[in-house]
Short mmCIF file of C-alpha atoms in Angstrom, two decimals:
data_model
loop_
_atom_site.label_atom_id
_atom_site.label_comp_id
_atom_site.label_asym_id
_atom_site.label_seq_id
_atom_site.Cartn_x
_atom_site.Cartn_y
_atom_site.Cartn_z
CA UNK A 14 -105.28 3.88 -119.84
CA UNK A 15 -101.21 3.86 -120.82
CA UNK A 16 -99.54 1.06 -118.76
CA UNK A 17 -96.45 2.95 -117.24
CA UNK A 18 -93.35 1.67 -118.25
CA UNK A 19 -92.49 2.63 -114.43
CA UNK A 20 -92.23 0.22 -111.51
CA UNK A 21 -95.73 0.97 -110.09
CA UNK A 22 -98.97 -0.17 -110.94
CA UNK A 23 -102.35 -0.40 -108.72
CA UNK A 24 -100.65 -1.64 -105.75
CA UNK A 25 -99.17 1.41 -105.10
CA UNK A 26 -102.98 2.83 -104.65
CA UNK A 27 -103.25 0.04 -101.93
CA UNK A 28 -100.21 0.88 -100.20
CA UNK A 29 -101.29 4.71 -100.56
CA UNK A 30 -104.48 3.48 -98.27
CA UNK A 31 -102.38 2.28 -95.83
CA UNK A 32 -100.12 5.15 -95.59
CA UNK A 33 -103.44 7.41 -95.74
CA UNK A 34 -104.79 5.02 -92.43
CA UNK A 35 -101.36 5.48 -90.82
CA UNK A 36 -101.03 9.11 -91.28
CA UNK A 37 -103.35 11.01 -88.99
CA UNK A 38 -101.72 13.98 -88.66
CA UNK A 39 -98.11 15.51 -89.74
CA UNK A 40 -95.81 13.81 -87.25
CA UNK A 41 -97.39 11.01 -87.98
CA UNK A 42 -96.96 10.94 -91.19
CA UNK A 43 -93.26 11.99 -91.22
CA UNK A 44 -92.86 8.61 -89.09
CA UNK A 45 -94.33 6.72 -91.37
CA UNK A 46 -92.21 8.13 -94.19
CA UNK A 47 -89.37 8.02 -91.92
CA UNK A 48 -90.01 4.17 -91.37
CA UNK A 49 -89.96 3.25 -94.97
CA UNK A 50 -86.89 4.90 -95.81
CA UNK A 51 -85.06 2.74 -93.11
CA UNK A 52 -86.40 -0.25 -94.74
CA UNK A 53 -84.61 1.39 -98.02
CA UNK A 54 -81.53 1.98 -96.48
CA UNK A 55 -81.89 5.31 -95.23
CA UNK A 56 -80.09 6.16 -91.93
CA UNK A 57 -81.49 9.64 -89.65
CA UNK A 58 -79.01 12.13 -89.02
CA UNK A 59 -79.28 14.64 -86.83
CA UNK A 60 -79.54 18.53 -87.19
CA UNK A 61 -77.40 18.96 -84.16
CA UNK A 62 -74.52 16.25 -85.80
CA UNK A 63 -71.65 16.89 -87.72
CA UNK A 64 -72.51 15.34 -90.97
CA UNK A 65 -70.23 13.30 -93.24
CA UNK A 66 -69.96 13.22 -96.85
CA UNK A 67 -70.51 9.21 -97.32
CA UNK A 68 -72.66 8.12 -100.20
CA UNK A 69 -76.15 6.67 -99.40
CA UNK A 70 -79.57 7.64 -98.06
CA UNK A 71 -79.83 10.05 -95.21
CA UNK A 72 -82.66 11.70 -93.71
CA UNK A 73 -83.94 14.51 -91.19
CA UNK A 74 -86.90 15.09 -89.69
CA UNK A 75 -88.01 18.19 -87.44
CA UNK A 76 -91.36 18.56 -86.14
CA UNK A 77 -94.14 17.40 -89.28
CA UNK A 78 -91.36 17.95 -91.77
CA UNK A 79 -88.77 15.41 -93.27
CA UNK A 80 -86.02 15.88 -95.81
CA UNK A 81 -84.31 13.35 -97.65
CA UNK A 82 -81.40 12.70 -100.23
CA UNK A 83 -79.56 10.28 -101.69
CA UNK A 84 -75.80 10.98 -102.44
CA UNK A 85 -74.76 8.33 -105.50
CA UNK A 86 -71.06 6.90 -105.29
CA UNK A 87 -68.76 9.45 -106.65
CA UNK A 88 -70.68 12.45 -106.51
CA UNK A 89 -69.54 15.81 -106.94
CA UNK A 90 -69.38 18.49 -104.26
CA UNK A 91 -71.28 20.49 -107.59
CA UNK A 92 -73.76 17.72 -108.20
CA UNK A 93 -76.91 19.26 -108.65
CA UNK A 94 -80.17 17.81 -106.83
CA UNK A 95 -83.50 16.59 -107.92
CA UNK A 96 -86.09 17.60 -105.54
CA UNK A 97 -90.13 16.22 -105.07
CA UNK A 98 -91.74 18.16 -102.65
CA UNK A 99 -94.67 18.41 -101.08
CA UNK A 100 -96.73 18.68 -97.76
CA UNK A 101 -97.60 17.24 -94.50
CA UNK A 102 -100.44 19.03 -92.98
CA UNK A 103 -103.73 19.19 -94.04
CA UNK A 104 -106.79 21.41 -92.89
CA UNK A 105 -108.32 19.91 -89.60
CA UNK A 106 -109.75 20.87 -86.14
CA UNK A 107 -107.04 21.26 -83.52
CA UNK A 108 -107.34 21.22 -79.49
CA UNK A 109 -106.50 24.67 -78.06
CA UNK A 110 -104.59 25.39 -74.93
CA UNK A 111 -107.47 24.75 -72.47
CA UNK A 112 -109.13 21.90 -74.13
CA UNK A 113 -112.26 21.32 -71.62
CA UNK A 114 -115.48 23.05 -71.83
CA UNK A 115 -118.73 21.41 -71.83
CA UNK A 116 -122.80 22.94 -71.94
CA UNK A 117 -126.27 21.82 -71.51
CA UNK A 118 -125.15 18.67 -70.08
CA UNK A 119 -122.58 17.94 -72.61
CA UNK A 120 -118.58 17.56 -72.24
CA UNK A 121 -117.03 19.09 -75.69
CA UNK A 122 -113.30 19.70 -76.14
CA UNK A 123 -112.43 23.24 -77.53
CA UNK A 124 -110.86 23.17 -80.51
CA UNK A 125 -109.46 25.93 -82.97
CA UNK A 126 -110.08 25.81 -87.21
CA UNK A 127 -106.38 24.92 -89.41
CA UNK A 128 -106.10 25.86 -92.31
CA UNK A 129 -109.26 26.07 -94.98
CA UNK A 130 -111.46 23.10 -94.24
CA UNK A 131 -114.80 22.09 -95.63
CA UNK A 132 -116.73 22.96 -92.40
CA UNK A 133 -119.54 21.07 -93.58
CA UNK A 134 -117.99 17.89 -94.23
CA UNK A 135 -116.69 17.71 -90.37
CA UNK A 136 -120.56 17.26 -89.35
CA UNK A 137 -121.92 14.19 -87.64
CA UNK A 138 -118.06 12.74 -88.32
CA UNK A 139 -116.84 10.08 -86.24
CA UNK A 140 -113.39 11.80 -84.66
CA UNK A 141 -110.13 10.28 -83.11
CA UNK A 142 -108.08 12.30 -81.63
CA UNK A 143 -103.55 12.10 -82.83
CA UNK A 144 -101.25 14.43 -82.18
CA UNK A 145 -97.69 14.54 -80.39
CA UNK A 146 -97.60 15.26 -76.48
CA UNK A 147 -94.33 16.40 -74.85
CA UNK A 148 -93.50 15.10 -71.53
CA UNK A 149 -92.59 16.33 -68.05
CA UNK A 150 -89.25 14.45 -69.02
CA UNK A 151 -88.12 16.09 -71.87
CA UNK A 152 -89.63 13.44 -74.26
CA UNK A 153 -91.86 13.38 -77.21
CA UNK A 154 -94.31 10.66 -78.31
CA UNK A 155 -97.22 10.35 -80.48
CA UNK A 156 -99.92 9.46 -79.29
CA UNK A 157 -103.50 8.53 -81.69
CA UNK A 158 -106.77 7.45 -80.23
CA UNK A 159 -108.23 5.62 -83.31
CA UNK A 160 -111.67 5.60 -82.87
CA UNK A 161 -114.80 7.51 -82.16
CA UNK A 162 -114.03 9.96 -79.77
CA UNK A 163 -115.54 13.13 -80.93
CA UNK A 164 -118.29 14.31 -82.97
CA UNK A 165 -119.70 17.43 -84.16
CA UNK A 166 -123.15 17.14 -84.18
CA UNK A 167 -125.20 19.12 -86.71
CA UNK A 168 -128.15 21.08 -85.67
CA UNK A 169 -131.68 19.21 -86.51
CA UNK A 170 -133.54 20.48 -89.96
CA UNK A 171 -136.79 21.00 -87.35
CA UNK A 172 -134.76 23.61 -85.32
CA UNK A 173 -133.40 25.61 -88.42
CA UNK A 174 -136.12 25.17 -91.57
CA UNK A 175 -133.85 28.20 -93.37
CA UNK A 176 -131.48 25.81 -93.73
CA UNK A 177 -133.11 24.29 -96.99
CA UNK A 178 -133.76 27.52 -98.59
CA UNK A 179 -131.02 29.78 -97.31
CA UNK A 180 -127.65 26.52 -97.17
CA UNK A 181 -125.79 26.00 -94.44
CA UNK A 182 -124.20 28.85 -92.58
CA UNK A 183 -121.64 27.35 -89.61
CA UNK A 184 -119.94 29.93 -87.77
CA UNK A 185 -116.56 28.59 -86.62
CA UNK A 186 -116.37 29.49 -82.72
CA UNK A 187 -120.15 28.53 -81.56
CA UNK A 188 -121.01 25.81 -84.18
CA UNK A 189 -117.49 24.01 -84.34
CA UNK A 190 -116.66 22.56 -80.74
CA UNK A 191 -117.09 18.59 -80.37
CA UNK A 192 -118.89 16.24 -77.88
CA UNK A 193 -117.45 13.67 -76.61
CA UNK A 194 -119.42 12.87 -73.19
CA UNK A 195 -122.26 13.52 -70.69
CA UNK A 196 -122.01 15.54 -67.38
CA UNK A 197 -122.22 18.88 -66.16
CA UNK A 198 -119.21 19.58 -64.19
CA UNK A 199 -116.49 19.93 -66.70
CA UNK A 200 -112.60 19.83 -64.97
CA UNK A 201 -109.47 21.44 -65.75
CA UNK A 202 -107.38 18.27 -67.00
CA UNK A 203 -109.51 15.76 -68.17
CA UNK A 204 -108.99 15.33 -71.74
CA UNK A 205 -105.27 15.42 -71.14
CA UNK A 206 -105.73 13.08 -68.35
CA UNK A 207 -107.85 10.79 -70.38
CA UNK A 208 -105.10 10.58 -72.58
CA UNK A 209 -102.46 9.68 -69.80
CA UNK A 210 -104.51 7.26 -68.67
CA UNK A 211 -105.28 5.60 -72.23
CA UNK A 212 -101.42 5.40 -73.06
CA UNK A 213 -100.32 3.95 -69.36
CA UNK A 214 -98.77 7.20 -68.17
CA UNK A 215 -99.35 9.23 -64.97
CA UNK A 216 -101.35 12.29 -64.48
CA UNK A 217 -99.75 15.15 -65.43
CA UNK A 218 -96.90 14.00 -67.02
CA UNK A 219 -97.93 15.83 -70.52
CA UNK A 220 -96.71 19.45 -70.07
CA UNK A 221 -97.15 20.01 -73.99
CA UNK A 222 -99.03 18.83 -76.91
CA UNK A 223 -100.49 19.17 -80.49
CA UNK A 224 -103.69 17.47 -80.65
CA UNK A 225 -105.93 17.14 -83.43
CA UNK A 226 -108.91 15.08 -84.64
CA UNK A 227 -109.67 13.11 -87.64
CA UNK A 228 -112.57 11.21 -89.37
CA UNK A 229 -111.68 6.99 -88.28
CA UNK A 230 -113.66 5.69 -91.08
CA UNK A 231 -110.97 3.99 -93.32
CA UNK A 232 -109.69 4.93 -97.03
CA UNK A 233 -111.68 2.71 -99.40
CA UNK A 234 -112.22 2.15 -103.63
CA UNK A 235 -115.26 3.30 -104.49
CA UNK A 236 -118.06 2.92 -107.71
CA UNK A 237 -119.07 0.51 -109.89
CA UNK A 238 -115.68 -0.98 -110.77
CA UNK A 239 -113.53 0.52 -107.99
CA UNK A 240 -112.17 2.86 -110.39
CA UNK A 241 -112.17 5.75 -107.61
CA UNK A 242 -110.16 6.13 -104.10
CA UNK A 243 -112.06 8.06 -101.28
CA UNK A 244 -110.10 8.88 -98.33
CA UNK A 245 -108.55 11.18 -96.14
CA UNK A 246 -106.11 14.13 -96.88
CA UNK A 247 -104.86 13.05 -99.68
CA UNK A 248 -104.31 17.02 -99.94
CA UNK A 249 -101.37 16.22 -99.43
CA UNK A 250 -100.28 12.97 -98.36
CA UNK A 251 -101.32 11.50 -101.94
CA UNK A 252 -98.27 13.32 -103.00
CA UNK A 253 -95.89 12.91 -100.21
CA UNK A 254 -96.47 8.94 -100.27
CA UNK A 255 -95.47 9.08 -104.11
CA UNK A 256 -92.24 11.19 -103.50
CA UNK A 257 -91.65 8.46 -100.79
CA UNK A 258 -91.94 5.79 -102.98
CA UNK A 259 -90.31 7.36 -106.21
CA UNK A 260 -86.83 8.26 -103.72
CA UNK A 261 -86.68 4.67 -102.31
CA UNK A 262 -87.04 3.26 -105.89
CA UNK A 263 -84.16 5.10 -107.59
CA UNK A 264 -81.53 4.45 -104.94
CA UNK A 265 -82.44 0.72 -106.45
CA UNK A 266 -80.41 2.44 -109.90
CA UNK A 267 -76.42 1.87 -110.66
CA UNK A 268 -75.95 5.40 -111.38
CA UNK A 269 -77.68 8.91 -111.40
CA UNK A 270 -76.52 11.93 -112.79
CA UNK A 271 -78.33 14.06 -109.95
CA UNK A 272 -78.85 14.15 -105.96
CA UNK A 273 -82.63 12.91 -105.61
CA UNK A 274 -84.15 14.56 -102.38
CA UNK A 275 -87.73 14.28 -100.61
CA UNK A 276 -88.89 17.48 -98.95
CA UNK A 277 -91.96 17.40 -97.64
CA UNK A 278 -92.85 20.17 -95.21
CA UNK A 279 -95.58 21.09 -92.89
CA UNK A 280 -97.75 24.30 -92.18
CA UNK A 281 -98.71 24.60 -96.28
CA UNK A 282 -102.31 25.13 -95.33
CA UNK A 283 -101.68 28.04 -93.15
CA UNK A 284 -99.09 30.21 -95.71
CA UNK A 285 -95.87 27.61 -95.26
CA UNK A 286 -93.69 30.55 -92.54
CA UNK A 287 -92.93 28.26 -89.74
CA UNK A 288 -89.45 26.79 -89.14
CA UNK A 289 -90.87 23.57 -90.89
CA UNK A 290 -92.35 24.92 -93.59
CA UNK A 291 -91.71 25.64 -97.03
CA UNK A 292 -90.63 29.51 -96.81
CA UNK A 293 -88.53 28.14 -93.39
CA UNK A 294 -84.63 27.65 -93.58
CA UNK A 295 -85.21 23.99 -93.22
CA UNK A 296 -84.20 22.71 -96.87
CA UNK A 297 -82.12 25.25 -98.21
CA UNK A 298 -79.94 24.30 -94.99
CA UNK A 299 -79.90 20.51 -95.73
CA UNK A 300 -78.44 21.16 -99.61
CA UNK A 301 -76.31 23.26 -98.08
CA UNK A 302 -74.85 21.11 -95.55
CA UNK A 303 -74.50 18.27 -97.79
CA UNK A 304 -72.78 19.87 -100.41
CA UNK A 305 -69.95 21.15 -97.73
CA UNK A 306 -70.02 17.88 -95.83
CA UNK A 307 -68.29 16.72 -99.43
CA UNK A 308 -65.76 19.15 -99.49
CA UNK A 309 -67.70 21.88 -101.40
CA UNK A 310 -67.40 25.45 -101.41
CA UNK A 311 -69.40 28.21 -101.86
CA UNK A 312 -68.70 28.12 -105.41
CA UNK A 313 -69.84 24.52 -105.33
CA UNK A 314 -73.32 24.94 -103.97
CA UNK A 315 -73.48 27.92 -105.95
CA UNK A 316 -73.33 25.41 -109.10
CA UNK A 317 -75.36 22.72 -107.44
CA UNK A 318 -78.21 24.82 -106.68
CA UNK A 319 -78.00 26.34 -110.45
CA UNK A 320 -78.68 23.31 -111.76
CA UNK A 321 -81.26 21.64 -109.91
CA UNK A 322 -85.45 21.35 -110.49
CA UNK A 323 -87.75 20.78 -108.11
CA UNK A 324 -91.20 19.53 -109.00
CA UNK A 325 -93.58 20.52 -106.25
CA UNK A 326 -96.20 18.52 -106.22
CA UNK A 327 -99.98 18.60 -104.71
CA UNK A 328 -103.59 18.16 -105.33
CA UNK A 329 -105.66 20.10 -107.92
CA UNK A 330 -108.84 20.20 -108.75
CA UNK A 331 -110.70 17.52 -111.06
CA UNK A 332 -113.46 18.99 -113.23
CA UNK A 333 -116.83 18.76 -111.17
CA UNK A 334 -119.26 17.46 -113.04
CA UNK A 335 -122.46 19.44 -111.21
CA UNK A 336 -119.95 22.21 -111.20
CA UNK A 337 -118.35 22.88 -114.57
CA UNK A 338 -118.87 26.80 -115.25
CA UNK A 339 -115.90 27.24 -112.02
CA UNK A 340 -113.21 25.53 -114.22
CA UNK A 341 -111.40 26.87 -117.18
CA UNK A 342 -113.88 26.20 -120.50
CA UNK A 343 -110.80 24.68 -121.87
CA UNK A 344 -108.85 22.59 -119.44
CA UNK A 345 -110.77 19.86 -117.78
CA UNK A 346 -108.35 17.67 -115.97
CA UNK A 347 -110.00 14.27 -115.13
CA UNK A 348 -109.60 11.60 -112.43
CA UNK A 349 -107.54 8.90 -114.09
CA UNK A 350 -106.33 11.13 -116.92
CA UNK A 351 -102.41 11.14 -115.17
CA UNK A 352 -100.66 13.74 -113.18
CA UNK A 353 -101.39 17.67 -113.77
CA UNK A 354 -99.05 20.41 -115.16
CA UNK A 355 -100.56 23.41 -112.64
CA UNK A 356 -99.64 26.66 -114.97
CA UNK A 357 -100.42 30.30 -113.72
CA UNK A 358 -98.90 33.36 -115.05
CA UNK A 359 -99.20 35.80 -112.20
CA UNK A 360 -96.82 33.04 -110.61
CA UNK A 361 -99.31 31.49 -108.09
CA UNK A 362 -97.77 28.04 -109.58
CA UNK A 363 -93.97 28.12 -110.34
CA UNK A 364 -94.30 26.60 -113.46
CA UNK A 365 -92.90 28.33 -116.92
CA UNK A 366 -92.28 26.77 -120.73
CA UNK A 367 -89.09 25.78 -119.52
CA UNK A 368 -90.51 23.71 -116.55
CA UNK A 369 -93.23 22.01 -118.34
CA UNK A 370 -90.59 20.76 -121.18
CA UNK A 371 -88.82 19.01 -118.20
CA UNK A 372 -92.05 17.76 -116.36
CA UNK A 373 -93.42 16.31 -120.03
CA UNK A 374 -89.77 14.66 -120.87
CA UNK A 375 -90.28 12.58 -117.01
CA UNK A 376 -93.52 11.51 -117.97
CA UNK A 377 -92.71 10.36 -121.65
CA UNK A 378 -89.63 8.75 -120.00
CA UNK A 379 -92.41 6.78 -117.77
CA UNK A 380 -95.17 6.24 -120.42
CA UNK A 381 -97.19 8.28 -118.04
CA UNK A 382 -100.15 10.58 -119.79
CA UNK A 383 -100.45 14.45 -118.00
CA UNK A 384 -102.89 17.10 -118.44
CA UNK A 385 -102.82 21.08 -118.16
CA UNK A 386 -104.35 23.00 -115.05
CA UNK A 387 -105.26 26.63 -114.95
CA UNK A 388 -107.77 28.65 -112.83
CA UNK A 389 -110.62 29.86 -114.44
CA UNK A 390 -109.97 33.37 -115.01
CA UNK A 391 -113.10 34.71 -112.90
CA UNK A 392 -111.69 32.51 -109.98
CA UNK A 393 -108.90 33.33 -107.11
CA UNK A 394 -106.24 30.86 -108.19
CA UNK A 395 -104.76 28.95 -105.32
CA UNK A 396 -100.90 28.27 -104.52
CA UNK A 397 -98.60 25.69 -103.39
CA UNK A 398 -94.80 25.54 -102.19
CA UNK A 399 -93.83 25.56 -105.51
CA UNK A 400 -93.50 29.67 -105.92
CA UNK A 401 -91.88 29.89 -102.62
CA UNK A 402 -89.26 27.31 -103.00
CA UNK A 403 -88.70 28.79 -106.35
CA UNK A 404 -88.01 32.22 -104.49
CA UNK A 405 -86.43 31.46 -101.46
CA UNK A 406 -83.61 28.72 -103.12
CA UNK A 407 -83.47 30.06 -106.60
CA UNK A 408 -84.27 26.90 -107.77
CA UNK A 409 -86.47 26.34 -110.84
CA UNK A 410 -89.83 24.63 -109.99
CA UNK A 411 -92.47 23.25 -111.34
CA UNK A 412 -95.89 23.09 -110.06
CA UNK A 413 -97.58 19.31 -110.42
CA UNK A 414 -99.92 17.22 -109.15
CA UNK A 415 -103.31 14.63 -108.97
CA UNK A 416 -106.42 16.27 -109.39
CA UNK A 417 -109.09 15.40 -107.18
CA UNK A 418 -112.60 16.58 -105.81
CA UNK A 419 -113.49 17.76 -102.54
CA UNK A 420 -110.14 19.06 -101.57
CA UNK A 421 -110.38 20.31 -98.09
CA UNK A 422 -113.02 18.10 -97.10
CA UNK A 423 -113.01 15.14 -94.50
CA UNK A 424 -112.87 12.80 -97.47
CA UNK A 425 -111.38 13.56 -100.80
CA UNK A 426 -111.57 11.71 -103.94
CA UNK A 427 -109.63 11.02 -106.55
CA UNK A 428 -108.64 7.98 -109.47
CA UNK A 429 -107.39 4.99 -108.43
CA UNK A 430 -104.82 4.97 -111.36
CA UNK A 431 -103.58 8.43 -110.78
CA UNK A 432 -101.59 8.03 -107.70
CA UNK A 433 -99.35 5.52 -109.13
CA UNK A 434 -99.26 7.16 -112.57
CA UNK A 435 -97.78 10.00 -110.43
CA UNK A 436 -95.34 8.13 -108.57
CA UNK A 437 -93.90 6.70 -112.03
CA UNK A 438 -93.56 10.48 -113.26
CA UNK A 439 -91.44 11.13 -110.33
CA UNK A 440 -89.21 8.71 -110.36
CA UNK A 441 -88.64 8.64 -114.28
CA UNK A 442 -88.11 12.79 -112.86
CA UNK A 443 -85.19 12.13 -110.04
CA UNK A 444 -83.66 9.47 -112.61
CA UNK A 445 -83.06 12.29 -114.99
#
């Protein structure tokens, strides 16, 4: 392996644990980025604000979504940005409206599938429960019971023997709803007023909430020489923690010759069209406002947004070893081998020639290896918020990445070099 000429090494994959532990779910997480921005001189502003056009770090945050820039001393109302994006969310089980049911003796909580998960891999699981609640009061708090609370059991090999010749077949409303209790009368209130009870507040004050589990055991190295990271969503926290990181390191530099901005949305697992998502209003409003809270014009953001590159970046897929006939025969990207170029021409990624010359001068700039990505041309190709931010902004993009296995499971896996290879590629990227 290269030694980056960047400022991270493996630490950064023990911080990424810790950001991975304090992450359960996508307000969580855009606290957590929230809080170490503050430590790097970031300051919030709000939506509802009249913003000024002061250099320094500024941020926003709506809902599971966070965007943040840094303006350098004396820069143009025309000064184009650089952007790393990715997202907050990843595919879960979330509580419905009327979370308590129960059968056969058993109290479950009714929950409703997000996004693509790995059914499977949510079986015999030891669940908290996170989320945000909103309050009789008009306030919002997060709230994260962090330990087993739920589980899904799976059904018993005895009870289904077709189940070793015929695999696994879940269906999503019977086979899906958690435990977490004995007793046969089941009440209108109790899970909500378990959790007003756990976080010292009285019954009924939660009048809202989004409430979702998560597998408690902790992020951890794993094999022979802890040269592998298993954990949770790292589709696409992985990323988000390394844009983090990259933004509050160049703001450390003298000068830049571009804005560098953070954008990591929510709701990419479900198709990205929610106000806090990706095809939402939410950053194209931000570049906006800060070019015209420096005095630009039209014609200014016009320029601005001309010139600037986004590299989007999320997971891919590692080649699977027991699995090698679903990749392309001739691009293997491996765990450890450095951040992935995702390329498809049917524009599923946003990357073109262009794109990739600007992605490969970042990582030469950071002594930072990267390999190619393509779909197999017999399989559906995925997509990211790379083609939409392309479209909706007009910005040029580039689809990135780690590649990993598992994606979409409970626990994904990935290098334990690659996540701070990738963080060095994007800050070598905003430096320009």
């Amino acid at each position: 392996m290269r030694t980056p000429s960047g400022p991270f090494d493996r630490g950064h994959t023990d911080d990424l644990m810790t950001f991975l532990a304090a992450s359960p779910t996508p307000y969580h997480a855009v606290a957590t980025v929230a809080a170490r921005l503050e430590k790097a001189g970031f300051r919030q502003v709000a939506e509802t604000d009249a913003w000024d056009g002061e250099a320094g770090g500024k941020y926003v945050t709506r809902g599971g979504a966070i965007i943040a820039w840094y303006v350098p001393e004396g820069a143009a109302a025309h000064t184009p940005f650089r952007i790393v994006g990715g997202h907050t969310d990843s595919p879960n089980l979330r509580v419905k409206p009327q979370p308590d049911m129960g059968s056969q003796g058993w109290r479950q909580v009714a929950v409703e599938i997000y996004g693509g998960p790995l059914l499977n891999s949510w079986l015999d699981r030891d669940l908290g429960l996170a989320g945000r609640i909103s309050l009789r009061d008009g306030t919002e708090r997060l709230v994260d019971i962090d330990r087993p609370l739920l589980r899904v059991p799976q059904l018993a090999v005895h009870l289904d023997r077709s189940v070793t010749t015929d695999g696994l077949k879940l269906d999503k409303q019977r086979h899906m709803q958690p435990i977490w209790g004995l007793g046969n009368d089941v009440h209108e209130g109790d899970l909500l007023g378990f959790l007003e009870d756990e976080h010292g507040l009285a019954r009924g004050s939660i009048t809202g909430w989004d409430l979702m589990t998560y597998a408690v055991e902790a992020p951890s190295y794993l094999g022979r020489d802890k040269e592998l990271v298993a954990g949770p969503r790292m589709d696409n926290l992985l990323s988000v923690h390394a844009c983090t990181a990259a933004l509050a390191e160049v703001t450390k530099r003298e000068s830049l010759p571009y804005i560098p901005v953070l954008a990591a949305f929510d709701h990419e697992e479900n198709g990205s069209q929610s106000d806090t998502g990706a095809d939402g209003p939410l950053l194209g409003g931000v570049l906006e406002r800060s070019v015209f809270a420096r005095g630009g014009s039209y014609e200014d953001k016009a320029r601005a947004f001309a010139g600037t590159v986004c590299l989007s970046s999320d997971t891919g897929h590692a080649v699977h070893p027991n699995y090698s006939e679903r990749h392309d025969p001739t691009h293997h990207p491996r765990a450890n081998g450095g951040p992935i170029l995702k390329v498809n021409v049917n524009n599923r990624y946003a990357t073109d020639g262009s794109g990739r010359a600007v992605f490969a001068a970042a990582c030469e700039k950071a002594g930072v290896p990267f390999q190619s990505f393509v779909s197999n041309n017999a399989m559906p190709c995925g997509t990211t918020i790379g083609p939409i931010t392309a479209a909706r902004h007009g910005i040029k993009t580039v689809d990135i990445g780690t590649a990993i296995l598992s994606m979409h499971s409970v626990r994904e896996l990935c290098g334990a070099d690659d996540p701070y290879l990738l963080a060095n590629a994007l800050t070598a990227f905003l430096e320009g």
